[in-house]
Short mmCIF file of N, CA and C in Angstrom, two decimals:
data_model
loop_
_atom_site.label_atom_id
_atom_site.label_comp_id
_atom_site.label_asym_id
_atom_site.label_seq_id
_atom_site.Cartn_x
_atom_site.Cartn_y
_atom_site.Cartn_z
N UNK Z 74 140.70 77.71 47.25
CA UNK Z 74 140.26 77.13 48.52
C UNK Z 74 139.06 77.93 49.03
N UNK Z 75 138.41 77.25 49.86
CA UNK Z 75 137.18 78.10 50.71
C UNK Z 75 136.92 77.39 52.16
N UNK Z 76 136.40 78.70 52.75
CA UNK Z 76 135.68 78.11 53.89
C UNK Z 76 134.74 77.73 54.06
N UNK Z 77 134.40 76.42 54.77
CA UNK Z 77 133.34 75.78 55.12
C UNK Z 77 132.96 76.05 56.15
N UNK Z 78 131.25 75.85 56.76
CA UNK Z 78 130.71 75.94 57.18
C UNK Z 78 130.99 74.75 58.47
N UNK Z 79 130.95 75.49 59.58
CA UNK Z 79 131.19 73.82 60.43
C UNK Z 79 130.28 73.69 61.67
N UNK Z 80 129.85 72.78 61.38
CA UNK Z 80 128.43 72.13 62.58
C UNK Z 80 128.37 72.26 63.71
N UNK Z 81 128.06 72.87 64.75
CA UNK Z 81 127.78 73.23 65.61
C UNK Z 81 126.52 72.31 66.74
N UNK Z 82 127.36 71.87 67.83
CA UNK Z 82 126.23 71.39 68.65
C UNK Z 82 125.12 72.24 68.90
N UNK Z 83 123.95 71.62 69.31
CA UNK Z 83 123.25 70.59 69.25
C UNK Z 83 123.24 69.75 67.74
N UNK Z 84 124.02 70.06 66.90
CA UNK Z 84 123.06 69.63 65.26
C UNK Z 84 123.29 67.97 65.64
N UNK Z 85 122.19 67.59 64.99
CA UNK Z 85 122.41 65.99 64.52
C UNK Z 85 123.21 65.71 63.57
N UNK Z 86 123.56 66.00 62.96
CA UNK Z 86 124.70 65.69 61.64
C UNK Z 86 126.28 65.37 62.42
N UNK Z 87 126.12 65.93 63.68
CA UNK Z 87 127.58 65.72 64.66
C UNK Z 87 127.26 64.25 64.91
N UNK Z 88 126.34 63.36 64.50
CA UNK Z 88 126.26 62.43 65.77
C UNK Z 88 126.35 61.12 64.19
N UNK Z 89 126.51 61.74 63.13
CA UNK Z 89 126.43 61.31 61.78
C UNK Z 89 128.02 59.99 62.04
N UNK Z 90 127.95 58.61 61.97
CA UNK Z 90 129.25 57.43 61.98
C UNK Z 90 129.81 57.58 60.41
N UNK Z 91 131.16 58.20 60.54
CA UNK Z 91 131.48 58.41 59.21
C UNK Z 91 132.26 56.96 58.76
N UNK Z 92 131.98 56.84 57.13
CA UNK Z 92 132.36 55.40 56.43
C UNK Z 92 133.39 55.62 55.93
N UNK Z 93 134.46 55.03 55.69
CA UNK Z 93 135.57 54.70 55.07
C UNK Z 93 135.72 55.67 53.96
N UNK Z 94 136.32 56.31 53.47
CA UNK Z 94 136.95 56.99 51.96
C UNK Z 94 137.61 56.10 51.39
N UNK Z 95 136.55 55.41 50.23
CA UNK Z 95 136.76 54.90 49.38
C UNK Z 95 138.20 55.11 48.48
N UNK Z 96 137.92 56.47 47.94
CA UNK Z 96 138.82 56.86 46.34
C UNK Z 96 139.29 58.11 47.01
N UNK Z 97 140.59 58.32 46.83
CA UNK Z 97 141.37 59.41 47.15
C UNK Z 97 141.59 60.13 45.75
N UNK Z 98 141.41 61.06 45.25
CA UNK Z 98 141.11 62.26 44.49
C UNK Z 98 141.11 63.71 43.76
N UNK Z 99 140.86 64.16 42.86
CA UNK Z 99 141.02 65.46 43.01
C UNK Z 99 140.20 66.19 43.82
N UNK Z 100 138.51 65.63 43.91
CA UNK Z 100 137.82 66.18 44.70
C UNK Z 100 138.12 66.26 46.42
N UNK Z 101 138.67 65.21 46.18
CA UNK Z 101 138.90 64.60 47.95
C UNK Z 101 140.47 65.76 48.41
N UNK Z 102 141.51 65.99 47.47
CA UNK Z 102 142.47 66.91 47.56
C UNK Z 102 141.95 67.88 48.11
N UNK Z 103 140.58 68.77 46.73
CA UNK Z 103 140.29 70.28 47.08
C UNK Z 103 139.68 69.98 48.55
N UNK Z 104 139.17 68.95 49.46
CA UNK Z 104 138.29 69.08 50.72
C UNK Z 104 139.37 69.34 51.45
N UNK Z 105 140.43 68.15 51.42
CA UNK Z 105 141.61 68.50 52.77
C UNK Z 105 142.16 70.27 52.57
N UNK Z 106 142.28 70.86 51.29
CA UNK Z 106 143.01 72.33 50.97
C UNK Z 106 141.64 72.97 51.51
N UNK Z 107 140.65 72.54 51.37
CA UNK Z 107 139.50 73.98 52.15
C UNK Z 107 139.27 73.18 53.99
N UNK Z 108 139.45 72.08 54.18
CA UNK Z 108 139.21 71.75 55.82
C UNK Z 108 140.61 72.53 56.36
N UNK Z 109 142.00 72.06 56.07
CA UNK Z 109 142.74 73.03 56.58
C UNK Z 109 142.80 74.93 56.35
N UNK Z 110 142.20 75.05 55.41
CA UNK Z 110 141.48 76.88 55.29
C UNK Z 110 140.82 76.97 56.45
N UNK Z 111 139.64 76.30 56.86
CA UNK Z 111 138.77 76.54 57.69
C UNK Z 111 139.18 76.63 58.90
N UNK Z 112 139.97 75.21 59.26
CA UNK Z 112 140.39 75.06 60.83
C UNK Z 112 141.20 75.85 60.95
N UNK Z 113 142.37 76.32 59.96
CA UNK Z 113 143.11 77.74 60.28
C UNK Z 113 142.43 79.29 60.65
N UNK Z 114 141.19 79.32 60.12
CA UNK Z 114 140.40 80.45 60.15
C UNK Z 114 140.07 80.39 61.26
N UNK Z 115 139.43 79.10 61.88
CA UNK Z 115 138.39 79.24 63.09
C UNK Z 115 138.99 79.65 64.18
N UNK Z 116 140.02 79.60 64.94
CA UNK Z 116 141.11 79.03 64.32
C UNK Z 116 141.20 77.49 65.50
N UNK Z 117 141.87 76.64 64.66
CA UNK Z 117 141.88 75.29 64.90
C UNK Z 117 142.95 74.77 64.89
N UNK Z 118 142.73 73.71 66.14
CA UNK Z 118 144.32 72.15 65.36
C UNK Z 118 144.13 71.34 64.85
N UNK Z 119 142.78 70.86 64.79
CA UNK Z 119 142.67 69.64 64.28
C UNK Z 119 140.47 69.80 63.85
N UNK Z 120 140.42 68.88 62.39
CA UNK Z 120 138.96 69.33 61.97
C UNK Z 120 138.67 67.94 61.30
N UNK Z 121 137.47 67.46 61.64
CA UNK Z 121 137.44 65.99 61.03
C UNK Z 121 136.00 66.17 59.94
N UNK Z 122 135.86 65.71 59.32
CA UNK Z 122 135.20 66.10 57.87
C UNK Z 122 133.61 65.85 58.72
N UNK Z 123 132.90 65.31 59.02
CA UNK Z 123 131.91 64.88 60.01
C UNK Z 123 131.61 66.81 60.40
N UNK Z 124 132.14 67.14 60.92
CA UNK Z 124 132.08 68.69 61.31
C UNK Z 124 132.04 69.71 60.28
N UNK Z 125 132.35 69.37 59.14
CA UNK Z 125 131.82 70.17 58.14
C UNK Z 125 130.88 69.40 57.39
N UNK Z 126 129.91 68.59 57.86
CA UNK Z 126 128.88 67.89 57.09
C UNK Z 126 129.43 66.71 56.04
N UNK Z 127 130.58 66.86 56.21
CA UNK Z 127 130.85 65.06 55.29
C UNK Z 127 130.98 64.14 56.14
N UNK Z 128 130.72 63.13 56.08
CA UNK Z 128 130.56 62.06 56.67
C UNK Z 128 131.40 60.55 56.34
N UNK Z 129 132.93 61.14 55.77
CA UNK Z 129 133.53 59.61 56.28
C UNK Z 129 134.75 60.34 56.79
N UNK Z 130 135.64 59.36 56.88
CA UNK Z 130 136.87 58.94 57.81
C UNK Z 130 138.40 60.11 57.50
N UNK Z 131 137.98 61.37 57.41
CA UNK Z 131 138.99 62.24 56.78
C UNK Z 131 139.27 63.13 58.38
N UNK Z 132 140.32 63.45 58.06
CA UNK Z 132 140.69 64.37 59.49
C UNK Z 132 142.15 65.26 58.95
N UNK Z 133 142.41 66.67 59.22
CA UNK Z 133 143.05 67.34 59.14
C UNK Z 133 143.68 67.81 60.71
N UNK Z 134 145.14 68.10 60.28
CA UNK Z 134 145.60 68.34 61.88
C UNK Z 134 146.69 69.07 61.49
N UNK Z 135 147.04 70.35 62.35
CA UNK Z 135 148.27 70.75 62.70
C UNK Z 135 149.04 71.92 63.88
N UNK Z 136 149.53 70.46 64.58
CA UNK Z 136 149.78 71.55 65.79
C UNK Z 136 151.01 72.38 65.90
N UNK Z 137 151.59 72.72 65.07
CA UNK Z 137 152.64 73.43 65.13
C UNK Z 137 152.59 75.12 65.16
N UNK Z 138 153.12 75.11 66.24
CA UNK Z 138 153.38 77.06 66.26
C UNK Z 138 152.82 78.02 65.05
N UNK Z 139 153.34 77.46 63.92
CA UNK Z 139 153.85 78.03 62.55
C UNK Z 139 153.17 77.68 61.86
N UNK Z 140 151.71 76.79 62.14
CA UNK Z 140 151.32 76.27 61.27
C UNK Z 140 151.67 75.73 59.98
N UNK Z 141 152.63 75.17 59.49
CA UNK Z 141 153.17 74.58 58.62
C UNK Z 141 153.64 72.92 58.84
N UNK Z 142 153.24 72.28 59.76
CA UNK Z 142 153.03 70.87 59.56
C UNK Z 142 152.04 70.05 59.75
N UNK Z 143 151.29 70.07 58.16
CA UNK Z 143 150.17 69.61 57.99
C UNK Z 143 149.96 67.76 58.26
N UNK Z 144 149.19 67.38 58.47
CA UNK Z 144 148.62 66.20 59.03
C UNK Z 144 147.53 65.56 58.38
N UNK Z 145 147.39 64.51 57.67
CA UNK Z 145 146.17 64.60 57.06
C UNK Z 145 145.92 63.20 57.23
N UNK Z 146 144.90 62.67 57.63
CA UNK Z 146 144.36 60.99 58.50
C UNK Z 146 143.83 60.50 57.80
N UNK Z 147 143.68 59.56 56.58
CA UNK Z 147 142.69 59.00 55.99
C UNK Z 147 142.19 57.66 56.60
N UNK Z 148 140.53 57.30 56.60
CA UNK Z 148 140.73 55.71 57.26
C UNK Z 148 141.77 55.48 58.72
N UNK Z 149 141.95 56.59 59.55
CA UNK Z 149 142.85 56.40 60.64
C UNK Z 149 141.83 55.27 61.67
N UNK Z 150 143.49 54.78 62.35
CA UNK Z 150 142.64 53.64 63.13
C UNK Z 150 143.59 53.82 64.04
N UNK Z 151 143.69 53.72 65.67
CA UNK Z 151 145.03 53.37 66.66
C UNK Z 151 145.02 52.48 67.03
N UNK Z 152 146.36 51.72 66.91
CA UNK Z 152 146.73 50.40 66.99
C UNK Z 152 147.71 50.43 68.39
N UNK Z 153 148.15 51.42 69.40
CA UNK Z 153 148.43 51.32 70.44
C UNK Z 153 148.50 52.26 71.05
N UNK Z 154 148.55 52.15 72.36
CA UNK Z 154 148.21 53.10 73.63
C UNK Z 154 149.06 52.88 74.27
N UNK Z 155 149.08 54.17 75.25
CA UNK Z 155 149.97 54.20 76.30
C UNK Z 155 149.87 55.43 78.03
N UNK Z 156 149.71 54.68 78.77
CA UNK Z 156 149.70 55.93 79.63
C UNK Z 156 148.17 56.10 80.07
N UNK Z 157 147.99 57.81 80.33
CA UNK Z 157 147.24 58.75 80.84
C UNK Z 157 147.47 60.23 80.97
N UNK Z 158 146.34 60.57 80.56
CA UNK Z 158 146.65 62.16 80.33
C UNK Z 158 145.43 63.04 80.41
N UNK Z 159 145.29 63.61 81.26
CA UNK Z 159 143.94 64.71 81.57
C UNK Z 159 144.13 66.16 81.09
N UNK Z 160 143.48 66.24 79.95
CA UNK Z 160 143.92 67.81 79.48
C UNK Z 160 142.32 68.64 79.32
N UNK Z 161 142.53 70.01 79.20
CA UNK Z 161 141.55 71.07 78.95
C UNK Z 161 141.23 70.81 77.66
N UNK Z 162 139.86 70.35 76.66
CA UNK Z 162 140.06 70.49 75.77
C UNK Z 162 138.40 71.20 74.99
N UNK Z 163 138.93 71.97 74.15
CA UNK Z 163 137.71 72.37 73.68
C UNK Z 163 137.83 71.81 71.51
N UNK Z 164 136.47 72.27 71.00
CA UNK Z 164 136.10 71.69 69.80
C UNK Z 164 135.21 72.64 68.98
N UNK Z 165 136.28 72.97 67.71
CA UNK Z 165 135.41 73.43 67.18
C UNK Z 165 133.67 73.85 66.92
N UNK Z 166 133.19 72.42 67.30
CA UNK Z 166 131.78 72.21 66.94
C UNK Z 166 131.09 72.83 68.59
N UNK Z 167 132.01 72.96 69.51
CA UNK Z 167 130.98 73.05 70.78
C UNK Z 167 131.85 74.81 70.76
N UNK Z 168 131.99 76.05 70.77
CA UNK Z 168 132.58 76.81 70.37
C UNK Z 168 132.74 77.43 72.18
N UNK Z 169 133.66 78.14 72.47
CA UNK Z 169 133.56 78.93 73.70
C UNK Z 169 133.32 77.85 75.03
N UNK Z 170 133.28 75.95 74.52
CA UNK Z 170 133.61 75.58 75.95
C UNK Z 170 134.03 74.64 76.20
N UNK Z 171 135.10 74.43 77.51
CA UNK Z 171 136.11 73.40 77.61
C UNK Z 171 135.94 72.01 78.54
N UNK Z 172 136.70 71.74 78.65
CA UNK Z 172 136.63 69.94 79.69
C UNK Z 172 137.55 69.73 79.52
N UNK Z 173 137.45 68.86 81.02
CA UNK Z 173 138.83 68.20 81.18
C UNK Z 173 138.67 66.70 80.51
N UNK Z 174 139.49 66.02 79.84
CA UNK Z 174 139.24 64.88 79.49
C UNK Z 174 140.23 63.73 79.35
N UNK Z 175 139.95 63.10 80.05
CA UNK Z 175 141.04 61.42 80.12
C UNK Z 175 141.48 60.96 78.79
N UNK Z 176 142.65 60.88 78.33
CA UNK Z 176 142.98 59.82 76.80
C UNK Z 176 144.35 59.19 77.14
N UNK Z 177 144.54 58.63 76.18
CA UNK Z 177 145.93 58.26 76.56
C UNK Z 177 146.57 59.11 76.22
N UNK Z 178 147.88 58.65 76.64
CA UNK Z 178 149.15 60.41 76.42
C UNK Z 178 150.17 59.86 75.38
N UNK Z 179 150.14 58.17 74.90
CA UNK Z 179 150.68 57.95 73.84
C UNK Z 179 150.05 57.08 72.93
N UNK Z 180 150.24 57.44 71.67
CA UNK Z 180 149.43 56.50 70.20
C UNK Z 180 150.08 56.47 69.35
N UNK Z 181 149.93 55.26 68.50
CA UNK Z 181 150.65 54.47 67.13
C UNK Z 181 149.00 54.65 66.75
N UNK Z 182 149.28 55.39 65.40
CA UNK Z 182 147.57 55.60 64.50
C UNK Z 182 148.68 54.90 63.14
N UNK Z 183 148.16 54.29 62.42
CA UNK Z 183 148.05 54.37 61.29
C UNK Z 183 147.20 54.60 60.08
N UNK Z 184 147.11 55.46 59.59
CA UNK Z 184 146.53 56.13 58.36
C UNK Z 184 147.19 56.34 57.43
N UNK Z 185 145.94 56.59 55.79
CA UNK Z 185 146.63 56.97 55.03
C UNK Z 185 146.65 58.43 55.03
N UNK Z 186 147.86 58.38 54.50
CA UNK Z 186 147.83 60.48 53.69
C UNK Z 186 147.25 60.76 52.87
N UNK Z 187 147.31 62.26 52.07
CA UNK Z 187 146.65 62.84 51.38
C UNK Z 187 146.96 62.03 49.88
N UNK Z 188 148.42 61.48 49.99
CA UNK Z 188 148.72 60.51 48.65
C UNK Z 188 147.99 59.21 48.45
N UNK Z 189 147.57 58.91 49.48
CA UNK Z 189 147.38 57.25 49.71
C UNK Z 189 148.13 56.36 50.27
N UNK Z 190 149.23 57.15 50.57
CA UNK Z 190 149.85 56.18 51.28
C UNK Z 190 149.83 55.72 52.61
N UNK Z 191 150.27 54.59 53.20
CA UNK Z 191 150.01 54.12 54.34
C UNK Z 191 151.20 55.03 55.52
N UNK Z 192 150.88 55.17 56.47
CA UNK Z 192 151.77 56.57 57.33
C UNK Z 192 151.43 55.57 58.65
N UNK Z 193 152.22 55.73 59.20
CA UNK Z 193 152.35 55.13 61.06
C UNK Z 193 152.82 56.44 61.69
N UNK Z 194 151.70 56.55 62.53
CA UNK Z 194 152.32 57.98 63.78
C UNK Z 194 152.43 57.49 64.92
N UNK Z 195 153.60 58.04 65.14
CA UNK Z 195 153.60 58.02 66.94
C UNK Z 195 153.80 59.56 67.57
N UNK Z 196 152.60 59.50 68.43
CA UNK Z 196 152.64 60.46 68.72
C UNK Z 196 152.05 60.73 70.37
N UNK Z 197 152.79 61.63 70.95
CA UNK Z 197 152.41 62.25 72.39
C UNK Z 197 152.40 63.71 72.49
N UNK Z 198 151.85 64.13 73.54
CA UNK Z 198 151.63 65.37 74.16
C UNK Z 198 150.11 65.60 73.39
N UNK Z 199 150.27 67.18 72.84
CA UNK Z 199 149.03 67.66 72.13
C UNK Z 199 148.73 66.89 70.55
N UNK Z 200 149.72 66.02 70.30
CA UNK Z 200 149.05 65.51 68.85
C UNK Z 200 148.47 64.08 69.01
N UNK Z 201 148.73 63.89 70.32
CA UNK Z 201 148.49 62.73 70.63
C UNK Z 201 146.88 62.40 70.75
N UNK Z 202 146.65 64.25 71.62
CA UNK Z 202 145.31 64.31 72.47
C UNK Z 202 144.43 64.97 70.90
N UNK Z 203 145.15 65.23 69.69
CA UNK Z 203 144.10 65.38 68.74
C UNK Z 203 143.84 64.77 68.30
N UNK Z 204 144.77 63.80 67.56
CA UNK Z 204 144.17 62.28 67.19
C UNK Z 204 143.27 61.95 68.06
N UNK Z 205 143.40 61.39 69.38
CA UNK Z 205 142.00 60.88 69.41
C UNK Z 205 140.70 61.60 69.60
N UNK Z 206 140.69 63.02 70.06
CA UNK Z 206 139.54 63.93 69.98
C UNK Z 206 139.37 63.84 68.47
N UNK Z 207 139.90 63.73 67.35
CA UNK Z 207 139.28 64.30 65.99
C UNK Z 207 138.58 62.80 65.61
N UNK Z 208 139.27 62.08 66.31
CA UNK Z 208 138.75 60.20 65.61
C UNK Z 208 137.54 59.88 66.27
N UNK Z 209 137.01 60.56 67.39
CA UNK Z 209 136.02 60.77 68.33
C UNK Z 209 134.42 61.43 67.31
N UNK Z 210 134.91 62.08 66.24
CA UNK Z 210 133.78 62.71 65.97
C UNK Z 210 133.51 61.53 64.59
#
């Protein structure tokens, strides 16, 4: 595994509309095993491939204490909402600064995993508010 390099505002490459992931992979494996290296290093909950200079639809997440429940979004899309929720949130790419920001406080995403398979989340509180901050970039 390795660490990547991750984009930093002002860059234009943040502002890069990432396309669909085609073919899920060995190459596409080693990215999710070095994006979760990285976002653990930086240290992070959640890192969407766009922020390390790739540019489609991949996102890594894990908010657990223990870091050991990995999350991995392929092609994620949310198919329902719920609520309101104003939290502090900061981003890798903007480093050292925060905001308050409106999302909903509940979501049904469906994505695939790191297998290909099709995954339905439901999710609230802080995984709620990463999904849509990481689907944002």
């Amino acid at each position: 595994m390795a660490l990547l390099p991750i984009l930093e505002f002002p860059d234009d490459r943040l502002r890069t509309v990432a396309k669909p992931v085609e073919r899920i992979d060995a190459d596409l494996q080693r990215l999710i095993d070095d994006m979760f290296e990285t976002m653990y290093a930086a240290p992070g909950v959640g890192l969407a491939a766009t922020q390390i200079d790739y540019h489609f639809q991949l996102i890594v997440i894990d908010v657990s204490e223990e870091k050991n429940e990995r999350l991995v979004l392929i092609n994620p899309r949310i198919v329902e909402t719920e609520g309101s929720q104003t939290c502090q949130e900061g981003c890798l790419s903007v480093p050292t600064i925060f905001a308050d920001v409106t999302r909903a406080e509940r979501v049904v995403a469906e994505a695939l995993d790191r297998n290909g398979e099709l995954r339905r989340i439901d999710a609230s509180g802080l995984l709620a508010v990463c999904i849509q901050h990481e689907m944002d970039h």
